[in-house]
Coordinates of C-alpha atoms in Angstrom, one line a residue:
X858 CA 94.4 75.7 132.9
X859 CA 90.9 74.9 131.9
X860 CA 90.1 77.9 134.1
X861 CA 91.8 79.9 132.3
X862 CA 89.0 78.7 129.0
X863 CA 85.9 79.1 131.1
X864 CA 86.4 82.6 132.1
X865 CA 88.9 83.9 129.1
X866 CA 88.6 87.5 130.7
X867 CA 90.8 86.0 133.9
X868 CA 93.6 85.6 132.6
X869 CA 94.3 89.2 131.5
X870 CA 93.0 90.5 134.7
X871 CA 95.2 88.6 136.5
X872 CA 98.4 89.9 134.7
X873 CA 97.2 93.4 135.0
X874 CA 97.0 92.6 138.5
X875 CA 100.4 91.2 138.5
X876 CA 101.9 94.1 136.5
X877 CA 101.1 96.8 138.8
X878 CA 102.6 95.0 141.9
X879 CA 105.8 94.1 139.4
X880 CA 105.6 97.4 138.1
X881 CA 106.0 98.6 142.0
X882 CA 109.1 96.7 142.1
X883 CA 110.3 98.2 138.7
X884 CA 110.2 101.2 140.1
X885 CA 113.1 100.1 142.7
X886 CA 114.9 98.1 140.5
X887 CA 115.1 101.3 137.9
X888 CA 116.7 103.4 140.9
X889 CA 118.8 101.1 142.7
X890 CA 120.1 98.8 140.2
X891 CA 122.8 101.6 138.5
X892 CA 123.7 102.5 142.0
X893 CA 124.5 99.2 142.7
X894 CA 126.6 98.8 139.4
X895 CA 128.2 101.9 140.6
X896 CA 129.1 100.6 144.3
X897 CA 130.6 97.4 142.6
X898 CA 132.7 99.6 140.0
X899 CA 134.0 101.4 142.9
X900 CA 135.0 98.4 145.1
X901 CA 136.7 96.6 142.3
X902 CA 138.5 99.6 141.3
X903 CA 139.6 100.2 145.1
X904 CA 140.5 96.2 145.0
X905 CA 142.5 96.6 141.7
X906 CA 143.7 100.1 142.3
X907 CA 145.6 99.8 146.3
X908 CA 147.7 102.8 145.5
X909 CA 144.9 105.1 144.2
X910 CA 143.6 104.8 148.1
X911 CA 140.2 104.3 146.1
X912 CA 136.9 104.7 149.0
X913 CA 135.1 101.4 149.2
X914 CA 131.3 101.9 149.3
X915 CA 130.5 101.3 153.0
X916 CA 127.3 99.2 154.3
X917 CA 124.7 96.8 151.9
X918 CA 122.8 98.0 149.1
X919 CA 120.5 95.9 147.5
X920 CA 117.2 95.9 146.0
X921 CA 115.6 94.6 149.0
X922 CA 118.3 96.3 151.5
X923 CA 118.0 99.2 153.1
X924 CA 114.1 99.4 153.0
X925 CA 112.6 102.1 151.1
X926 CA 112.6 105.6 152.6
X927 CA 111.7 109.1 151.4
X928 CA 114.5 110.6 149.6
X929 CA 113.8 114.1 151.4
X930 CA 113.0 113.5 155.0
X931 CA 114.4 109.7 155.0
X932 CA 111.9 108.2 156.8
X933 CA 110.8 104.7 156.0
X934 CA 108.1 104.0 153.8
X935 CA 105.1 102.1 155.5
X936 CA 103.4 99.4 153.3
X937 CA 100.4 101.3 152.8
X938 CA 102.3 103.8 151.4
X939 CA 103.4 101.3 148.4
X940 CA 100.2 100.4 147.3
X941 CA 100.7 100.6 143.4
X942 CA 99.1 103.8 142.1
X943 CA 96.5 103.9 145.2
X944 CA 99.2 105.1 147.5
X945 CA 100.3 107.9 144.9
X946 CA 96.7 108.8 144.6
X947 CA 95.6 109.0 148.0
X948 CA 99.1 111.0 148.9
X949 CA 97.9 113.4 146.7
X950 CA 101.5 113.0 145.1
X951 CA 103.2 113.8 148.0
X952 CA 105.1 112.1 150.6
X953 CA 103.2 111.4 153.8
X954 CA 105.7 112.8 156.6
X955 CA 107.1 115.9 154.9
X956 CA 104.8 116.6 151.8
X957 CA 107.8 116.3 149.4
X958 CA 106.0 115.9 145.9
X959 CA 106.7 112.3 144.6
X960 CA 107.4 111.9 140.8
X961 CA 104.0 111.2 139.0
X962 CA 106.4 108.3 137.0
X963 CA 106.5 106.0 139.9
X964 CA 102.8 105.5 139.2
X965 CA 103.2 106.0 134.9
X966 CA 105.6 103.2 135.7
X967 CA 103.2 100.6 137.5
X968 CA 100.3 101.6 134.7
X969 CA 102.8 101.3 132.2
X970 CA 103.3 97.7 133.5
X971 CA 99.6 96.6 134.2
X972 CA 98.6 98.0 130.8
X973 CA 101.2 96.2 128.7
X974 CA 100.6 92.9 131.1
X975 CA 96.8 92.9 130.1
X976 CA 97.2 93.6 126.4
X977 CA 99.8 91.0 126.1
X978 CA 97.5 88.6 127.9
X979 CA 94.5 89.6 125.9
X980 CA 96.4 88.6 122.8
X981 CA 97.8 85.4 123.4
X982 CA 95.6 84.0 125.9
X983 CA 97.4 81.9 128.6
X984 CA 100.0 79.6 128.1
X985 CA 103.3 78.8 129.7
X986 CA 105.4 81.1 126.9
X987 CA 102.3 83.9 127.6
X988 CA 103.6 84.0 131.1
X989 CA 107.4 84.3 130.4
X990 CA 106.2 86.9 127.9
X991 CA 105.5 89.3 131.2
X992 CA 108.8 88.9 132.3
X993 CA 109.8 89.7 128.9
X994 CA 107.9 92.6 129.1
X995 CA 109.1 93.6 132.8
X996 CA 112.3 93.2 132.0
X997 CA 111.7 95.7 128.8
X998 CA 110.6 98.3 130.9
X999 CA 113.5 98.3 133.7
X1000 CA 115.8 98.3 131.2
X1001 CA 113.9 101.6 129.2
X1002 CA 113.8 103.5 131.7
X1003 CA 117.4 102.8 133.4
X1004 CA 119.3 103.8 129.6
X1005 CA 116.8 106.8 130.0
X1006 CA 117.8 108.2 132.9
X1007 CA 121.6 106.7 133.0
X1008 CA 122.5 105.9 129.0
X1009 CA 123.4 102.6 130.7
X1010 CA 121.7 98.7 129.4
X1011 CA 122.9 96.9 132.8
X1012 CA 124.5 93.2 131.9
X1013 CA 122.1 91.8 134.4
X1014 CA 119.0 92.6 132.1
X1015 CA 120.1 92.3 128.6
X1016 CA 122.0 88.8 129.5
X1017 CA 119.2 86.8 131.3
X1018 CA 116.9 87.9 128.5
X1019 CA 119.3 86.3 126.0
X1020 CA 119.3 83.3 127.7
X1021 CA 116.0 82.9 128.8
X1022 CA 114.8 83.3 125.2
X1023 CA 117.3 80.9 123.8
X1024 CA 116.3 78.6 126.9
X1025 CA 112.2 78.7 125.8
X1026 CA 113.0 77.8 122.4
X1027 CA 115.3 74.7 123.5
X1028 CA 112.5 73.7 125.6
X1029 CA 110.0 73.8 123.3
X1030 CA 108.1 76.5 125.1
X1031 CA 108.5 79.2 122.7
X1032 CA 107.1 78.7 119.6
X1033 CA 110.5 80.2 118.0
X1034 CA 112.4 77.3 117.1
X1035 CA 116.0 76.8 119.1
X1036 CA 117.9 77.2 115.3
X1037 CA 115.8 80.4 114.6
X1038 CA 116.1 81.7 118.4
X1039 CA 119.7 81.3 117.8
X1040 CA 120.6 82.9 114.6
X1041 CA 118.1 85.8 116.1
X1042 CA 120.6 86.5 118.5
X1043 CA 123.5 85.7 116.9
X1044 CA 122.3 88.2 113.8
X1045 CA 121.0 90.8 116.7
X1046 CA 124.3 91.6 117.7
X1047 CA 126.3 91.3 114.7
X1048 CA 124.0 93.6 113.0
X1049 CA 124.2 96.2 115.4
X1050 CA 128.4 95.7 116.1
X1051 CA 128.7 96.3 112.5
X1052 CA 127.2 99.4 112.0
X1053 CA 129.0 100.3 115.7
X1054 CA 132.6 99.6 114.4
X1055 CA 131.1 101.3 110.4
X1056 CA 130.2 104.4 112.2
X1057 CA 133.4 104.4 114.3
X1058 CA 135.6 103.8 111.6
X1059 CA 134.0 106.6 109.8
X1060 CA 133.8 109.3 112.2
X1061 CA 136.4 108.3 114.7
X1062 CA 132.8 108.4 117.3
X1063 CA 131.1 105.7 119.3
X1064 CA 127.5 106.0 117.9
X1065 CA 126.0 103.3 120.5
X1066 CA 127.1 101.0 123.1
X1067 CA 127.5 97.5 123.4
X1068 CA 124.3 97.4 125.6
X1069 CA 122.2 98.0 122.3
X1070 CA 123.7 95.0 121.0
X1071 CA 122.9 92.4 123.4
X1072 CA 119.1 93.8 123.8
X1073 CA 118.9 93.4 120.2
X1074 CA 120.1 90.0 120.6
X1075 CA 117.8 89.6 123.3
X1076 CA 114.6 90.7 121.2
X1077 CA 115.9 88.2 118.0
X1078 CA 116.4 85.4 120.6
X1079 CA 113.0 86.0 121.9
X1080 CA 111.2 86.9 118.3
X1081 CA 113.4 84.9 116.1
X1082 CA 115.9 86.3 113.4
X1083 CA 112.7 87.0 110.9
X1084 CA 111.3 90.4 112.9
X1085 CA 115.0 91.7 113.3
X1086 CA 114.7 94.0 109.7
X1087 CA 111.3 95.4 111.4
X1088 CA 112.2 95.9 114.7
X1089 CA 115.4 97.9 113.7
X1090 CA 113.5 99.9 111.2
X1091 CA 110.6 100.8 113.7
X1092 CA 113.5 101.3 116.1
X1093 CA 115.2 103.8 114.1
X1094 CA 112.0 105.5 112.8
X1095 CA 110.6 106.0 116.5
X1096 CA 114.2 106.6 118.0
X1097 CA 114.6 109.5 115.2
X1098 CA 111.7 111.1 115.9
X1099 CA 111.7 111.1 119.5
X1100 CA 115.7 111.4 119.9
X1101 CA 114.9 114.8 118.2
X1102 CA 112.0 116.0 120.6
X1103 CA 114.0 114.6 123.3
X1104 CA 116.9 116.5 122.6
X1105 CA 115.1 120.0 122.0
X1106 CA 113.5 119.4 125.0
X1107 CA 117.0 119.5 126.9
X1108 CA 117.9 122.0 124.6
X1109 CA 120.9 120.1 123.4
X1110 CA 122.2 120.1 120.0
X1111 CA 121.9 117.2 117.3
X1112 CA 125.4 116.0 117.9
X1113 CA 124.6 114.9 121.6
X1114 CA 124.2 111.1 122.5
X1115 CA 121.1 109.9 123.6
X1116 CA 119.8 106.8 124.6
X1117 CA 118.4 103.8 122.2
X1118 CA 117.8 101.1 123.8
X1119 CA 114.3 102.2 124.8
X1120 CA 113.5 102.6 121.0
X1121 CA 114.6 98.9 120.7
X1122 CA 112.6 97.8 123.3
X1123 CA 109.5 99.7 122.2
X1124 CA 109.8 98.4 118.8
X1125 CA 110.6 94.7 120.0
X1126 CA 107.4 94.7 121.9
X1127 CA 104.9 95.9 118.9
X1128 CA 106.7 93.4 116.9
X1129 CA 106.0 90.8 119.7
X1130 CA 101.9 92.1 119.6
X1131 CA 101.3 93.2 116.0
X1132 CA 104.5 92.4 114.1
X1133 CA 102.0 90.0 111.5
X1134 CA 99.7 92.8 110.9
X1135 CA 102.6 95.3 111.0
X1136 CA 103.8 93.5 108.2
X1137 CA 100.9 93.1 106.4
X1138 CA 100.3 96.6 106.5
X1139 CA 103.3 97.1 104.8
X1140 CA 103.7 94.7 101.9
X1141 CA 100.0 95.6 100.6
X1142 CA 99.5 99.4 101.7
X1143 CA 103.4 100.3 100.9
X1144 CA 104.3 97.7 98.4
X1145 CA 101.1 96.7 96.9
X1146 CA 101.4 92.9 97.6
X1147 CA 98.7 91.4 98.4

Protein backbone atom coordinates (compact mmCIF):
# COMPACT_ATOMS: atom_id res chain seq x y z
CA UNK A 1 0.00 0.00 0.00
CA UNK A 2 1.59 3.26 -1.06
CA UNK A 3 0.59 4.37 2.49
CA UNK A 4 2.41 2.10 3.89
CA UNK A 5 5.84 4.14 1.74
CA UNK A 6 4.82 7.59 2.67
CA UNK A 7 4.78 7.13 6.37
CA UNK A 8 7.26 3.88 6.75
CA UNK A 9 6.83 4.30 10.61
CA UNK A 10 2.90 3.09 10.17
CA UNK A 11 3.21 0.07 9.42
CA UNK A 12 5.12 -1.06 12.57
CA UNK A 13 2.79 0.88 14.77
CA UNK A 14 0.06 -0.66 13.39
CA UNK A 15 1.27 -4.32 14.19
CA UNK A 16 2.26 -3.27 17.58
CA UNK A 17 -1.15 -2.13 17.80
CA UNK A 18 -2.46 -5.38 16.54
CA UNK A 19 -0.12 -7.46 18.77
CA UNK A 20 -1.30 -6.29 21.97
CA UNK A 21 -5.09 -6.82 21.13
CA UNK A 22 -3.85 -10.52 19.60
CA UNK A 23 -1.67 -10.83 22.43
CA UNK A 24 -5.07 -10.36 24.65
CA UNK A 25 -6.48 -13.17 22.95
CA UNK A 26 -3.26 -15.34 23.37
CA UNK A 27 -3.67 -15.10 26.67
CA UNK A 28 -7.12 -17.15 26.35
CA UNK A 29 -6.05 -19.32 23.88
CA UNK A 30 -2.81 -20.36 26.23
CA UNK A 31 -5.46 -21.27 29.11
CA UNK A 32 -8.30 -22.70 27.41
CA UNK A 33 -6.96 -24.46 24.47
CA UNK A 34 -5.26 -27.67 26.75
CA UNK A 35 -8.54 -27.68 28.64
CA UNK A 36 -10.34 -28.10 25.60
CA UNK A 37 -7.90 -30.95 24.35
CA UNK A 38 -8.51 -32.39 27.68
CA UNK A 39 -12.54 -32.25 27.52
CA UNK A 40 -12.24 -33.93 23.92
CA UNK A 41 -9.77 -36.69 25.35
CA UNK A 42 -12.27 -37.38 27.85
CA UNK A 43 -15.42 -37.57 25.68
CA UNK A 44 -13.75 -39.79 23.17
CA UNK A 45 -12.50 -42.04 25.79
CA UNK A 46 -16.10 -42.17 27.44
CA UNK A 47 -17.43 -42.82 23.57
CA UNK A 48 -14.72 -45.59 22.98
CA UNK A 49 -14.57 -46.82 26.57
CA UNK A 50 -18.90 -47.61 27.45
CA UNK A 51 -17.85 -50.03 30.08
CA UNK A 52 -15.28 -47.79 31.92
CA UNK A 53 -18.64 -45.55 32.69
CA UNK A 54 -16.04 -42.78 31.64
CA UNK A 55 -17.75 -38.87 32.78
CA UNK A 56 -18.40 -36.88 29.69
CA UNK A 57 -17.36 -33.19 30.18
CA UNK A 58 -20.79 -31.43 30.68
CA UNK A 59 -21.70 -27.92 28.97
CA UNK A 60 -19.46 -25.82 25.98
CA UNK A 61 -16.09 -24.80 26.26
CA UNK A 62 -14.65 -22.87 23.86
CA UNK A 63 -12.32 -20.00 23.36
CA UNK A 64 -15.08 -17.68 22.94
CA UNK A 65 -17.65 -19.69 25.28
CA UNK A 66 -18.25 -19.18 28.51
CA UNK A 67 -17.07 -15.48 28.67
CA UNK A 68 -14.17 -14.74 30.69
CA UNK A 69 -14.63 -14.53 34.50
CA UNK A 70 -12.27 -14.19 37.43
CA UNK A 71 -10.89 -17.41 38.41
CA UNK A 72 -11.41 -16.57 42.30
CA UNK A 73 -14.77 -14.86 42.69
CA UNK A 74 -16.14 -15.92 39.09
CA UNK A 75 -17.56 -12.98 38.18
CA UNK A 76 -17.52 -11.93 34.54
CA UNK A 77 -14.97 -9.77 33.19
CA UNK A 78 -16.38 -6.35 31.87
CA UNK A 79 -14.56 -5.06 28.65
CA UNK A 80 -12.81 -2.47 30.28
CA UNK A 81 -11.31 -4.83 32.29
CA UNK A 82 -9.57 -6.43 29.07
CA UNK A 83 -7.93 -3.59 27.84
CA UNK A 84 -4.42 -5.04 26.91
CA UNK A 85 -1.86 -3.98 29.65
CA UNK A 86 -4.06 -0.76 30.59
CA UNK A 87 -6.57 -2.81 32.38
CA UNK A 88 -3.61 -4.71 34.39
CA UNK A 89 -2.22 -1.41 35.16
CA UNK A 90 -5.01 0.53 36.23
CA UNK A 91 -6.18 -2.81 38.50
CA UNK A 92 -3.22 -2.31 40.13
CA UNK A 93 -2.75 -6.22 39.32
CA UNK A 94 -5.70 -7.18 40.90
CA UNK A 95 -9.03 -8.23 40.05
CA UNK A 96 -11.70 -5.49 40.32
CA UNK A 97 -14.54 -7.34 42.45
CA UNK A 98 -12.49 -9.31 44.97
CA UNK A 99 -8.85 -7.89 44.69
CA UNK A 100 -7.39 -11.39 43.81
CA UNK A 101 -3.87 -10.50 42.41
CA UNK A 102 -3.83 -11.26 38.60
CA UNK A 103 -0.56 -12.84 37.14
CA UNK A 104 1.77 -10.02 35.86
CA UNK A 105 2.17 -12.62 32.59
CA UNK A 106 -1.16 -11.86 31.20
CA UNK A 107 0.33 -8.41 30.48
CA UNK A 108 4.28 -9.92 29.68
CA UNK A 109 2.17 -11.88 27.26
CA UNK A 110 0.44 -8.92 25.27
CA UNK A 111 3.95 -6.91 25.39
CA UNK A 112 5.57 -9.85 24.41
CA UNK A 113 3.27 -9.81 21.33
CA UNK A 114 3.31 -6.01 20.47
CA UNK A 115 7.08 -6.00 20.81
CA UNK A 116 7.84 -8.88 18.57
CA UNK A 117 4.91 -7.53 16.09
CA UNK A 118 6.75 -4.03 15.77
CA UNK A 119 10.29 -5.46 15.36
CA UNK A 120 9.13 -7.84 12.84
CA UNK A 121 7.41 -5.04 11.04
CA UNK A 122 10.36 -2.71 11.33
CA UNK A 123 12.44 -5.29 9.49
CA UNK A 124 10.60 -6.28 6.65
CA UNK A 125 8.46 -3.35 5.98
CA UNK A 126 4.96 -4.28 4.73
CA UNK A 127 4.04 -6.79 2.44
CA UNK A 128 1.51 -9.54 2.19
CA UNK A 129 4.21 -12.42 3.65
CA UNK A 130 5.18 -9.42 6.43
CA UNK A 131 1.57 -9.84 7.60
CA UNK A 132 1.35 -13.69 7.64
CA UNK A 133 4.72 -13.32 9.49
CA UNK A 134 2.48 -11.95 12.65
CA UNK A 135 0.57 -14.83 12.66
CA UNK A 136 3.66 -16.77 12.48
CA UNK A 137 4.75 -14.99 15.28
CA UNK A 138 1.28 -15.36 17.27
CA UNK A 139 1.07 -18.63 16.69
CA UNK A 140 4.85 -19.02 18.16
CA UNK A 141 3.99 -17.60 21.25
CA UNK A 142 0.64 -19.70 22.05
CA UNK A 143 2.40 -22.48 21.38
CA UNK A 144 5.57 -21.34 23.95
CA UNK A 145 3.79 -20.83 26.54
CA UNK A 146 1.14 -23.75 26.38
CA UNK A 147 4.43 -26.63 26.22
CA UNK A 148 5.59 -24.33 29.16
CA UNK A 149 2.98 -24.67 31.44
CA UNK A 150 1.53 -28.23 30.06
CA UNK A 151 4.76 -29.98 28.14
CA UNK A 152 2.07 -30.28 25.50
CA UNK A 153 2.61 -28.68 21.38
CA UNK A 154 -1.33 -28.93 20.56
CA UNK A 155 -1.97 -30.38 16.80
CA UNK A 156 -4.07 -27.33 16.16
CA UNK A 157 -0.92 -24.97 16.21
CA UNK A 158 1.94 -26.96 15.01
CA UNK A 159 -0.31 -28.32 11.87
CA UNK A 160 -1.81 -25.05 10.47
CA UNK A 161 1.68 -23.59 10.68
CA UNK A 162 2.92 -26.41 8.42
CA UNK A 163 0.47 -25.80 6.07
CA UNK A 164 0.21 -22.27 5.97
CA UNK A 165 4.03 -22.11 5.32
CA UNK A 166 3.95 -24.63 2.63
CA UNK A 167 0.76 -22.85 1.33
CA UNK A 168 2.78 -19.11 1.03
CA UNK A 169 5.50 -20.70 -0.75
CA UNK A 170 3.06 -22.47 -3.39
CA UNK A 171 1.52 -19.11 -3.80
CA UNK A 172 4.31 -17.24 -4.40
CA UNK A 173 3.92 -15.21 -1.29
CA UNK A 174 6.79 -16.33 0.60
CA UNK A 175 9.91 -15.70 -0.79
CA UNK A 176 10.89 -19.49 0.30
CA UNK A 177 10.38 -21.37 -2.80
CA UNK A 178 7.56 -24.32 -2.65
CA UNK A 179 10.65 -27.10 -3.34
CA UNK A 180 12.75 -25.51 -0.53
CA UNK A 181 9.54 -24.97 1.84
CA UNK A 182 9.00 -28.47 1.37
CA UNK A 183 12.19 -30.27 2.00
CA UNK A 184 12.24 -27.72 5.17
CA UNK A 185 9.58 -29.60 6.57
CA UNK A 186 10.05 -32.74 5.34
CA UNK A 187 13.93 -32.46 6.80
CA UNK A 188 12.32 -30.67 10.11
CA UNK A 189 10.77 -33.65 11.25
CA UNK A 190 12.95 -36.36 10.09
CA UNK A 191 15.81 -34.69 11.80
CA UNK A 192 14.23 -34.40 15.02
CA UNK A 193 12.31 -38.31 14.71
CA UNK A 194 15.79 -39.55 14.25
CA UNK A 195 17.49 -38.37 17.11
CA UNK A 196 13.85 -39.27 19.04
CA UNK A 197 13.93 -43.02 18.02
CA UNK A 198 18.47 -42.64 18.55
CA UNK A 199 17.91 -41.59 21.95
CA UNK A 200 15.14 -44.16 22.62
CA UNK A 201 16.89 -46.88 21.29
CA UNK A 202 19.77 -45.98 23.44
CA UNK A 203 18.31 -45.37 26.68
CA UNK A 204 15.12 -47.15 26.43
CA UNK A 205 13.66 -43.03 27.31
CA UNK A 206 11.50 -40.80 25.28
CA UNK A 207 13.78 -37.68 25.09
CA UNK A 208 11.01 -35.40 23.26
CA UNK A 209 7.68 -35.59 21.75
CA UNK A 210 6.31 -35.71 18.56
CA UNK A 211 5.09 -32.09 19.04
CA UNK A 212 8.89 -30.91 18.63
CA UNK A 213 8.83 -32.43 15.41
CA UNK A 214 6.07 -30.96 13.61
CA UNK A 215 7.12 -27.23 14.99
CA UNK A 216 10.39 -27.94 13.56
CA UNK A 217 8.73 -28.82 10.45
CA UNK A 218 6.73 -25.82 10.82
CA UNK A 219 9.82 -23.40 11.24
CA UNK A 220 11.68 -25.27 7.94
CA UNK A 221 8.42 -24.92 6.06
CA UNK A 222 8.21 -21.34 6.96
CA UNK A 223 12.29 -20.54 6.76
CA UNK A 224 13.20 -23.13 4.23
CA UNK A 225 15.42 -26.31 4.83
CA UNK A 226 18.74 -23.88 4.74
CA UNK A 227 18.26 -22.21 8.59
CA UNK A 228 17.31 -25.77 10.00
CA UNK A 229 21.34 -26.51 11.18
CA UNK A 230 21.06 -22.92 12.96
CA UNK A 231 17.93 -22.98 14.37
CA UNK A 232 18.58 -26.50 16.05
CA UNK A 233 21.88 -25.39 17.21
CA UNK A 234 20.57 -22.03 18.80
CA UNK A 235 17.79 -24.27 19.93
CA UNK A 236 19.90 -26.59 21.83
CA UNK A 237 22.31 -23.88 23.00
CA UNK A 238 19.38 -21.61 24.51
CA UNK A 239 17.26 -24.75 25.61
CA UNK A 240 20.54 -26.07 27.62
CA UNK A 241 21.13 -23.16 29.28
CA UNK A 242 17.83 -22.29 30.28
CA UNK A 243 16.50 -26.07 30.77
CA UNK A 244 19.15 -25.93 33.47
CA UNK A 245 18.08 -22.65 35.28
CA UNK A 246 14.63 -23.84 34.80
CA UNK A 247 15.08 -26.92 36.46
CA UNK A 248 17.05 -25.55 39.61
CA UNK A 249 14.57 -23.17 39.85
CA UNK A 250 11.88 -26.07 40.50
CA UNK A 251 14.52 -27.70 42.24
CA UNK A 252 14.30 -30.77 40.17
CA UNK A 253 17.06 -32.89 39.14
CA UNK A 254 18.89 -33.08 35.67
CA UNK A 255 17.12 -36.21 34.70
CA UNK A 256 13.54 -34.50 34.66
CA UNK A 257 11.78 -33.66 31.28
CA UNK A 258 11.20 -30.26 30.37
CA UNK A 259 9.76 -28.55 27.75
CA UNK A 260 11.49 -27.64 24.12
CA UNK A 261 9.45 -26.44 22.06
CA UNK A 262 9.78 -22.88 23.30
CA UNK A 263 13.54 -23.12 22.60
CA UNK A 264 12.51 -24.02 18.93
CA UNK A 265 10.38 -21.36 18.61
CA UNK A 266 12.70 -18.76 20.13
CA UNK A 267 15.40 -19.82 17.92
CA UNK A 268 13.06 -20.05 14.75
CA UNK A 269 12.09 -16.50 15.24
CA UNK A 270 15.85 -14.93 15.51
CA UNK A 271 16.60 -16.99 12.58
CA UNK A 272 13.46 -15.46 10.81
CA UNK A 273 14.93 -11.59 11.98
CA UNK A 274 18.72 -12.00 12.07
CA UNK A 275 19.46 -15.47 10.78
CA UNK A 276 21.82 -13.59 7.69
CA UNK A 277 23.77 -11.65 10.17
CA UNK A 278 23.63 -14.58 12.67
CA UNK A 279 25.38 -16.30 10.11
CA UNK A 280 27.70 -14.02 9.24
CA UNK A 281 28.75 -13.60 12.57
CA UNK A 282 29.72 -16.92 12.59
CA UNK A 283 31.62 -17.87 9.43
CA UNK A 284 33.97 -14.73 9.93
CA UNK A 285 34.20 -14.22 13.92
CA UNK A 286 34.13 -18.27 14.62
CA UNK A 287 35.52 -19.61 11.33
CA UNK A 288 37.43 -16.77 9.99
CA UNK A 289 35.70 -16.64 6.55
CA UNK A 290 35.17 -13.70 5.28
Amino acid sequence: MDIFLYYPWLFPALAALFGLIIGSFLNVVIHRLPIIMEREWQNECAESFPDAQIEKPQGTYTLSTPRSTCPSCNTQLRIRDNVPVVSWLLLRGKCAHCSTPISPRYPLVELLSGGLCFILASHFGFSYFSVALLFFTFTLIAATFIDLDTMLLPDQLTLPLLWAGIGLSLTEISPVTLTDSIIGAMAGYLTLWSVYWAFKLTTGKEGMGYGDFKLLAALGAWLGWQYLPMIILLSSLVGLVFGLIQLRLQKRGIDKAFPFGPYLAIAGWLSLIWGDQITHWYFSTILGVV
